[in-house]
Amino acid sequence: MKYLITLLLAILTLQLHSQEIIADKWCDQLINQDVQRFCLENFKQPPFKQPIIYVQASPLNPKFLAVANILQPGEYIINVNVIYLDVGFDMSRVMIHELVHIIQFHEQRLRIEGEFFIYNGQYDSLDWPYNERPWEIEADHRAALFCD
C-alpha cells in the first residue's frame, strides 16, 4: 500500500509539472486559461517528455504577430511582436496558433532546413504564400477550432 501511495503522489507531481511555459514580464498575461487548457489537451502528458516553451516580447517585422522556433530539442520559443501586445488583438488565438507550431516541431512533423520547411516529409519553400503553407493551414484550423 505504501508503494501505491508513493506511486500516485509521483504521478500527481508529474502532472502538476507536465507543461512548462516561461513568459517574460511583458508576456505573462498571454498565458491565460485558454492557453493553459490548450496545452493540457494537446501536449502528451507524462511519462512523455514535455517541451519547455519560452515566451518573450520581441521587435518583429509588423507583418508578424508572433513566431515560434526551436532553441534545441525539447526547448522552444515564441517571440511575440511588442507592437501587438496592448492593441486588443485576440492574442489567445495567436498564442494557440504558435503552440500548434511547437507541437509540429516537437512531434518532428515540421523542421527547418536552410531555405526550406519540411512538413510531414514534404519540402516546402518559403516562397509559398503564407496562406498556402500547409503547416500554417493546420495551425490556423486548430486555433480556430479551439477558440471559436
Backbone as ProteinMPNN parsed JSONL, in Angstrom:
{"seq_chain_A": "MKYLITLLLAILTLQLHSQEIIADKWCDQLINQDVQRFCLENFKQPPFKQPIIYVQASPLNPKFLAVANILQPGEYIINVNVIYLDVGFDMSRVMIHELVHIIQFHEQRLRIEGEFFIYNGQYDSLDWPYNERPWEIEADHRAALFCD", "coords_chain_A": {"N_chain_A": [[0.823, -1.193, 0.0], [1.961, 1.213, 0.764], [3.76, 1.648, -1.332], [2.047, 1.999, -3.471], [0.744, 4.401, -2.787], [2.954, 6.126, -2.822], [3.625, 5.94, -5.541], [1.293, 7.034, -6.696], [1.447, 9.661, -5.697], [3.804, 10.483, -6.968], [2.984, 10.403, -9.651], [0.984, 12.377, -9.61], [2.577, 14.606, -9.01], [4.157, 14.715, -11.333], [2.119, 15.318, -13.171], [1.396, 17.883, -12.325], [3.625, 19.281, -13.06], [3.785, 19.027, -15.77], [3.755, 20.579, -18.083], [5.666, 23.23, -19.095], [5.644, 26.608, -19.35], [7.365, 29.467, -19.831], [7.195, 32.745, -19.363], [8.215, 36.073, -20.225], [8.152, 39.221, -18.397], [6.521, 40.942, -19.872], [4.882, 39.326, -21.288], [3.452, 37.721, -19.593], [0.637, 37.943, -19.199], [-0.355, 36.699, -21.418], [-0.412, 34.01, -21.033], [-2.947, 32.675, -20.397], [-6.061, 31.176, -19.175], [-7.185, 29.866, -21.408], [-4.952, 29.296, -23.029], [-3.491, 27.675, -21.289], [-5.304, 25.551, -20.99], [-5.384, 24.621, -23.629], [-2.755, 23.631, -23.865], [-2.81, 21.583, -21.95], [-4.687, 19.868, -23.104], [-3.505, 19.193, -25.517], [-0.752, 18.597, -25.535], [1.261, 15.747, -25.093], [0.928, 13.932, -22.149], [2.85, 13.235, -19.116], [4.184, 9.921, -18.98], [5.706, 11.046, -21.038], [8.225, 13.144, -22.48], [8.023, 16.501, -21.803], [7.752, 19.532, -23.637], [9.673, 22.518, -23.093], [8.653, 25.789, -23.08], [9.415, 28.996, -23.993], [8.29, 32.318, -23.732], [8.501, 35.413, -25.136], [8.586, 38.987, -25.436], [9.321, 40.609, -28.438], [10.983, 42.655, -30.86], [9.591, 42.516, -33.92], [9.106, 42.109, -37.489], [6.424, 44.093, -38.628], [4.453, 42.595, -39.997], [4.257, 40.193, -38.714], [2.611, 38.704, -36.024], [3.456, 36.973, -34.079], [6.074, 34.536, -33.69], [7.15, 31.147, -33.78], [9.814, 29.057, -32.724], [12.572, 26.701, -32.714], [14.74, 26.192, -30.035], [16.48, 24.272, -29.017], [16.459, 20.67, -29.064], [13.432, 19.842, -27.519], [13.172, 22.321, -26.314], [11.654, 25.39, -26.875], [10.718, 28.534, -28.41], [8.493, 31.26, -28.315], [8.25, 34.159, -29.92], [6.771, 37.178, -29.377], [5.358, 39.845, -31.062], [6.194, 43.04, -30.046], [4.712, 45.301, -30.692], [2.094, 44.526, -30.827], [1.182, 43.774, -28.36], [-0.498, 45.302, -26.669], [-2.785, 46.103, -28.098], [-5.316, 45.097, -28.294], [-5.711, 42.811, -29.827], [-6.777, 39.428, -30.407], [-4.969, 37.739, -28.623], [-4.878, 35.252, -27.455], [-5.696, 33.465, -29.398], [-3.626, 33.833, -31.217], [-1.465, 32.91, -29.672], [-2.21, 30.217, -29.361], [-2.162, 29.386, -32.023], [0.616, 29.586, -32.468], [1.472, 27.725, -30.591], [0.56, 25.392, -31.783], [2.429, 25.204, -33.824], [4.651, 24.668, -32.21], [3.935, 22.131, -31.306], [4.0, 20.803, -33.782], [6.77, 21.036, -34.349], [7.791, 19.669, -32.095], [6.781, 17.103, -32.388], [8.182, 16.457, -34.561], [7.137, 16.828, -37.07], [7.349, 19.14, -38.404], [10.085, 20.788, -39.67], [12.988, 22.845, -40.039], [15.18, 23.475, -42.61], [17.701, 25.13, -43.806], [16.698, 27.045, -46.449], [14.25, 25.905, -46.557], [11.178, 24.518, -45.38], [10.3, 21.514, -43.853], [7.575, 19.671, -43.914], [5.651, 17.188, -42.657], [7.289, 15.38, -44.064], [7.488, 16.509, -46.603], [9.23, 18.751, -48.653], [9.027, 22.204, -48.517], [9.041, 25.391, -49.911], [9.988, 28.606, -48.666], [9.025, 30.506, -50.278], [6.418, 30.088, -50.899], [3.118, 31.421, -50.751], [1.934, 32.682, -47.637], [-0.689, 31.866, -46.75], [-0.992, 29.488, -48.118], [0.721, 27.647, -47.132], [1.05, 24.487, -45.811], [1.553, 23.854, -43.075], [0.879, 26.205, -41.81], [-1.809, 26.372, -42.472], [-2.782, 24.165, -41.023], [-2.205, 25.111, -38.391], [-3.782, 27.462, -38.272], [-6.327, 26.326, -38.603], [-6.572, 24.566, -36.364], [-6.33, 26.415, -34.258], [-8.584, 27.982, -34.746], [-10.648, 26.075, -34.386], [-10.33, 25.572, -31.653], [-10.689, 28.064, -30.465], [-13.087, 29.135, -31.366]], "CA_chain_A": [[0.0, 0.0, 0.0], [2.873, 2.348, 0.838], [4.316, 1.867, -2.666], [0.963, 2.519, -4.301], [0.571, 5.823, -2.431], [4.137, 6.822, -3.339], [3.474, 5.996, -6.991], [0.234, 8.007, -7.0], [1.989, 11.005, -5.435], [4.763, 10.783, -8.041], [2.211, 10.694, -10.865], [0.374, 13.699, -9.422], [3.641, 15.605, -9.128], [4.462, 14.825, -12.753], [1.018, 16.006, -13.826], [1.462, 19.3, -11.987], [4.775, 19.879, -13.739], [3.845, 18.379, -17.071], [3.972, 21.532, -19.164], [6.291, 24.431, -18.564], [5.684, 27.781, -20.213], [8.062, 30.514, -19.088], [6.964, 34.007, -20.073], [8.843, 37.252, -19.641], [7.172, 40.054, -17.683], [5.596, 41.588, -20.808], [4.015, 38.311, -21.897], [2.766, 36.924, -18.565], [-0.814, 37.968, -19.369], [-0.721, 35.865, -22.567], [-0.549, 32.62, -20.589], [-4.243, 32.689, -19.711], [-6.712, 29.866, -19.01], [-7.35, 29.212, -22.715], [-3.644, 28.783, -23.437], [-3.172, 26.555, -20.398], [-6.196, 24.438, -21.326], [-4.911, 24.077, -24.907], [-1.561, 22.818, -23.582], [-3.223, 20.374, -21.226], [-5.423, 18.984, -24.011], [-2.819, 18.897, -26.776], [0.591, 18.051, -25.36], [1.244, 14.428, -24.458], [1.186, 14.028, -20.714], [3.866, 12.301, -18.634], [5.63, 9.94, -18.832], [6.376, 11.608, -22.198], [8.996, 14.356, -22.225], [7.264, 17.703, -22.112], [8.593, 20.631, -24.115], [9.752, 23.772, -22.341], [8.322, 26.848, -24.028], [9.674, 30.355, -23.53], [7.503, 33.328, -24.445], [9.099, 36.72, -24.872], [8.273, 40.107, -26.316], [10.446, 40.856, -29.339], [10.679, 43.513, -32.013], [9.485, 41.718, -35.14], [8.501, 42.766, -38.633], [4.994, 44.311, -38.318], [3.544, 41.612, -40.598], [4.199, 39.032, -37.836], [2.102, 38.887, -34.666], [4.337, 36.153, -33.246], [6.717, 33.437, -34.41], [7.64, 30.052, -32.943], [11.05, 28.486, -33.234], [13.249, 25.699, -31.89], [16.015, 26.587, -29.451], [17.188, 22.993, -29.038], [15.424, 19.648, -28.885], [12.669, 19.926, -26.278], [13.045, 23.713, -25.88], [11.117, 26.199, -27.961], [10.455, 29.92, -28.042], [7.505, 32.044, -29.057], [8.533, 35.591, -29.87], [5.54, 37.925, -29.607], [5.679, 41.19, -31.532], [5.913, 44.028, -28.992], [3.734, 46.318, -31.1], [0.733, 43.992, -30.742], [0.872, 43.305, -27.007], [-1.55, 46.067, -25.991], [-3.692, 46.741, -29.057], [-6.635, 44.464, -28.283], [-5.787, 41.614, -30.658], [-7.079, 38.185, -29.69], [-3.661, 37.116, -28.504], [-5.037, 33.832, -27.115], [-5.719, 32.732, -30.665], [-2.257, 33.91, -31.746], [-0.645, 32.006, -28.872], [-2.584, 28.838, -29.676], [-1.61, 29.152, -33.363], [2.054, 29.339, -32.317], [1.623, 26.459, -29.86], [0.405, 24.318, -32.774], [3.744, 25.057, -34.45], [5.511, 23.987, -31.237], [3.55, 20.719, -31.387], [4.533, 20.3, -35.05], [8.211, 20.885, -34.153], [8.057, 18.671, -31.061], [6.465, 15.79, -32.98], [9.078, 16.381, -35.726], [6.375, 16.907, -38.322], [7.8, 20.381, -39.033], [11.504, 21.066, -39.459], [13.547, 23.898, -40.886], [16.496, 23.163, -43.158], [18.121, 26.184, -44.726], [15.619, 27.855, -47.031], [13.086, 25.047, -46.712], [10.461, 23.878, -44.288], [9.917, 20.142, -44.153], [6.322, 19.433, -43.197], [5.184, 15.824, -42.92], [8.163, 14.75, -45.044], [7.493, 17.251, -47.865], [9.988, 20.004, -48.68], [8.231, 23.344, -48.961], [9.833, 26.613, -49.98], [9.448, 29.8, -48.003], [8.447, 31.367, -51.313], [4.977, 29.862, -50.963], [2.322, 32.4, -49.996], [1.67, 32.275, -46.252], [-1.969, 31.167, -46.587], [-0.949, 28.203, -48.82], [1.672, 26.771, -46.448], [0.212, 23.514, -45.11], [1.734, 23.924, -41.62], [0.106, 27.373, -41.371], [-3.219, 25.992, -42.599], [-3.084, 23.341, -39.852], [-2.198, 25.949, -37.183], [-4.979, 28.313, -38.315], [-7.508, 25.478, -38.422], [-6.651, 24.095, -34.973], [-6.6, 27.578, -33.402], [-9.979, 28.354, -34.958], [-11.481, 25.066, -33.719], [-10.225, 25.689, -30.206], [-11.11, 29.391, -29.981], [-14.45, 29.525, -31.801]], "C_chain_A": [[0.871, 1.263, 0.0], [3.436, 2.68, -0.547], [3.271, 2.435, -3.616], [0.746, 3.999, -4.036], [1.74, 6.635, -2.959], [4.048, 6.985, -4.85], [2.42, 7.024, -7.39], [0.713, 9.436, -6.77], [2.987, 11.418, -6.512], [4.041, 11.141, -9.326], [1.549, 12.062, -10.757], [1.398, 14.811, -9.553], [4.025, 15.802, -10.584], [3.377, 15.59, -13.493], [1.058, 17.508, -13.557], [2.574, 20.012, -12.738], [4.896, 19.383, -15.17], [4.133, 19.353, -18.209], [4.533, 22.811, -18.576], [6.326, 25.507, -19.639], [6.264, 28.905, -19.366], [7.953, 31.802, -19.898], [7.734, 35.138, -19.403], [7.756, 38.169, -19.079], [6.172, 40.736, -18.608], [4.587, 40.598, -21.374], [3.274, 37.454, -20.882], [1.263, 36.832, -18.803], [-1.274, 37.106, -20.542], [-0.931, 34.401, -22.183], [-1.822, 32.534, -19.738], [-4.839, 31.276, -19.648], [-6.879, 29.132, -20.333], [-6.042, 28.577, -23.172], [-3.266, 27.579, -22.58], [-4.025, 25.333, -20.716], [-5.774, 23.788, -22.647], [-3.7, 23.175, -24.682], [-1.937, 21.506, -22.914], [-3.884, 19.371, -22.165], [-4.6, 18.503, -25.201], [-1.388, 18.395, -26.655], [0.473, 16.715, -24.654], [1.652, 14.596, -23.003], [2.271, 13.038, -20.31], [3.344, 10.879, -18.715], [6.383, 10.481, -20.045], [7.116, 12.886, -21.799], [8.199, 15.563, -22.693], [8.189, 18.797, -22.635], [8.582, 21.791, -23.119], [9.566, 24.88, -23.369], [8.574, 28.198, -23.365], [8.831, 31.299, -24.374], [8.112, 34.678, -24.102], [8.652, 37.75, -25.896], [9.512, 40.417, -27.141], [10.034, 41.858, -30.402], [10.725, 42.652, -33.28], [8.974, 42.598, -36.272], [7.003, 42.922, -38.346], [4.034, 43.316, -38.958], [3.413, 40.351, -39.751], [3.636, 39.425, -36.48], [3.004, 38.154, -33.681], [4.964, 35.093, -34.147], [7.211, 32.408, -33.397], [8.901, 29.5, -33.57], [11.623, 27.491, -32.239], [14.53, 26.314, -31.342], [16.977, 25.401, -29.461], [16.124, 21.929, -28.834], [14.759, 19.74, -27.505], [12.503, 21.331, -25.725], [12.695, 24.591, -27.074], [10.889, 27.622, -27.462], [9.354, 30.474, -28.931], [7.88, 33.497, -28.843], [7.255, 36.316, -30.259], [5.928, 39.354, -29.982], [5.243, 42.229, -30.503], [4.835, 45.024, -29.405], [2.292, 45.839, -31.004], [0.324, 43.555, -29.336], [-0.318, 44.023, -26.377], [-2.546, 46.724, -26.942], [-5.042, 46.047, -29.163], [-6.791, 43.297, -29.233], [-6.182, 40.429, -29.791], [-5.78, 37.396, -29.6], [-3.752, 35.662, -28.046], [-5.004, 33.002, -28.391], [-4.329, 32.728, -31.308], [-1.356, 32.923, -30.998], [-0.947, 30.549, -29.212], [-2.082, 28.459, -31.066], [-0.119, 28.797, -33.249], [2.318, 28.048, -31.549], [1.417, 25.255, -30.779], [1.735, 24.113, -33.499], [4.725, 24.355, -33.507], [5.21, 22.487, -31.256], [4.12, 20.098, -32.66], [6.049, 20.071, -34.945], [8.508, 19.717, -33.214], [7.791, 17.249, -31.567], [7.299, 15.525, -34.23], [8.322, 16.267, -37.04], [6.741, 18.172, -39.088], [9.254, 20.595, -38.653], [11.923, 22.175, -40.405], [14.937, 23.448, -41.313], [16.832, 24.218, -44.197], [16.942, 27.037, -45.164], [14.315, 27.072, -47.167], [12.477, 24.689, -45.361], [10.168, 22.467, -44.751], [8.719, 19.85, -43.27], [5.785, 18.085, -43.629], [5.965, 15.165, -44.061], [8.259, 15.455, -46.384], [8.326, 18.518, -47.724], [9.105, 21.1, -49.244], [9.089, 24.596, -48.882], [9.167, 27.732, -49.189], [8.836, 30.769, -49.0], [6.94, 31.179, -51.447], [4.267, 30.989, -50.238], [1.937, 31.828, -48.632], [0.412, 31.42, -46.142], [-2.042, 29.847, -47.36], [0.028, 27.221, -48.169], [0.883, 25.785, -45.59], [0.367, 23.541, -43.586], [0.995, 25.121, -41.034], [-1.387, 27.091, -41.446], [-3.632, 25.153, -41.398], [-3.172, 24.203, -38.587], [-3.426, 26.861, -37.141], [-6.235, 27.505, -38.011], [-7.662, 25.044, -36.96], [-6.924, 25.24, -34.004], [-8.06, 28.002, -33.522], [-10.926, 27.366, -34.258], [-11.479, 25.254, -32.204], [-10.849, 26.988, -29.706], [-12.546, 29.745, -30.344], [-15.516, 28.658, -31.186]], "O_chain_A": [[0.562, 2.247, -0.672], [3.574, 3.852, -0.898], [3.587, 3.263, -4.47], [0.58, 4.774, -4.978], [1.54, 7.726, -3.492], [4.36, 8.051, -5.38], [2.633, 7.8, -8.321], [0.415, 10.325, -7.567], [3.011, 12.578, -6.922], [4.436, 12.078, -10.02], [1.554, 12.827, -11.722], [1.112, 15.851, -10.147], [4.2, 16.936, -11.028], [3.677, 16.422, -14.349], [0.788, 18.311, -14.45], [2.476, 21.206, -13.021], [5.996, 19.326, -15.719], [4.717, 18.953, -19.216], [3.945, 23.402, -17.67], [6.947, 25.345, -20.689], [5.721, 29.251, -18.317], [8.54, 31.93, -20.972], [7.889, 35.166, -18.182], [6.567, 37.912, -19.272], [5.074, 41.079, -18.17], [3.543, 41.003, -21.885], [2.537, 36.547, -21.268], [0.674, 35.766, -18.63], [-2.463, 36.809, -20.653], [-1.555, 33.644, -22.926], [-1.765, 32.344, -18.523], [-4.186, 30.303, -20.026], [-6.733, 27.911, -20.386], [-6.034, 27.442, -23.65], [-2.774, 26.576, -23.097], [-3.527, 24.207, -20.713], [-5.798, 22.565, -22.778], [-3.625, 22.081, -25.242], [-1.431, 20.445, -23.28], [-3.67, 18.165, -22.04], [-4.956, 17.508, -25.832], [-0.865, 17.817, -27.608], [-0.32, 16.565, -23.725], [2.6, 15.312, -22.683], [2.582, 12.112, -21.059], [2.146, 10.662, -18.53], [7.61, 10.382, -20.078], [6.69, 13.612, -20.9], [7.76, 15.628, -23.841], [9.297, 18.966, -22.124], [7.605, 22.008, -22.402], [10.239, 24.906, -24.4], [8.015, 28.501, -22.31], [8.678, 31.104, -25.58], [8.226, 35.044, -22.933], [8.379, 37.432, -27.054], [10.62, 40.481, -26.609], [8.871, 41.906, -30.8], [11.777, 42.132, -33.653], [8.472, 43.698, -36.039], [6.373, 41.978, -37.868], [2.896, 43.198, -38.503], [2.552, 39.515, -40.028], [4.121, 40.366, -35.852], [3.281, 38.649, -32.588], [4.45, 34.792, -35.224], [7.636, 32.758, -32.295], [9.044, 29.475, -34.793], [11.215, 27.443, -31.078], [15.317, 26.89, -32.094], [18.134, 25.523, -29.863], [14.995, 22.252, -28.465], [15.429, 19.718, -26.472], [11.764, 21.523, -24.76], [13.338, 24.546, -28.123], [10.871, 27.881, -26.258], [9.293, 30.196, -30.128], [7.835, 34.003, -27.722], [6.715, 36.095, -31.343], [6.731, 39.989, -29.298], [4.071, 42.293, -30.132], [4.116, 45.54, -28.549], [1.365, 46.645, -31.088], [-0.77, 43.021, -29.148], [-1.074, 43.409, -25.624], [-3.093, 47.782, -26.632], [-5.835, 46.382, -30.042], [-7.91, 42.826, -29.434], [-5.947, 40.429, -28.582], [-5.528, 36.498, -30.403], [-2.797, 34.906, -28.229], [-4.355, 31.958, -28.445], [-3.912, 31.721, -31.879], [-0.58, 32.192, -31.614], [-0.029, 29.738, -29.336], [-1.624, 27.334, -31.272], [0.347, 27.833, -33.856], [3.292, 27.35, -31.833], [2.034, 24.21, -30.575], [2.127, 22.976, -33.761], [5.536, 23.541, -33.949], [6.129, 21.668, -31.225], [4.663, 18.994, -32.624], [6.555, 19.042, -35.394], [9.366, 18.881, -33.499], [8.503, 16.311, -31.207], [7.142, 14.492, -34.88], [8.815, 15.679, -38.003], [6.476, 18.271, -40.286], [9.612, 20.585, -37.475], [11.293, 22.41, -41.435], [15.767, 23.085, -40.479], [16.319, 24.202, -45.316], [16.275, 27.669, -44.345], [13.381, 27.531, -47.824], [13.17, 24.575, -44.35], [9.824, 22.249, -45.913], [8.828, 19.788, -42.045], [5.498, 17.86, -44.804], [5.39, 14.485, -44.911], [9.046, 15.036, -47.233], [8.143, 19.278, -46.773], [8.509, 20.949, -50.311], [9.781, 24.823, -47.889], [7.944, 27.787, -49.064], [8.199, 31.746, -48.609], [6.26, 32.016, -52.041], [4.755, 31.468, -49.215], [1.652, 30.638, -48.502], [0.438, 30.363, -45.511], [-3.052, 29.148, -47.272], [0.144, 26.08, -48.617], [0.119, 26.208, -44.723], [-0.601, 23.275, -42.873], [0.535, 25.069, -39.894], [-2.147, 27.524, -40.579], [-4.69, 25.38, -40.812], [-4.105, 24.048, -37.798], [-4.044, 27.016, -36.087], [-7.1, 27.946, -37.255], [-8.748, 25.141, -36.389], [-7.663, 25.067, -33.036], [-8.699, 28.34, -32.525], [-11.891, 27.779, -33.615], [-12.514, 25.109, -31.554], [-11.469, 27.011, -28.642], [-13.157, 30.583, -29.681], [-16.702, 28.858, -31.45]]}, "name": "protein", "num_of_chains": 1, "seq": "MKYLITLLLAILTLQLHSQEIIADKWCDQLINQDVQRFCLENFKQPPFKQPIIYVQASPLNPKFLAVANILQPGEYIINVNVIYLDVGFDMSRVMIHELVHIIQFHEQRLRIEGEFFIYNGQYDSLDWPYNERPWEIEADHRAALFCD"}
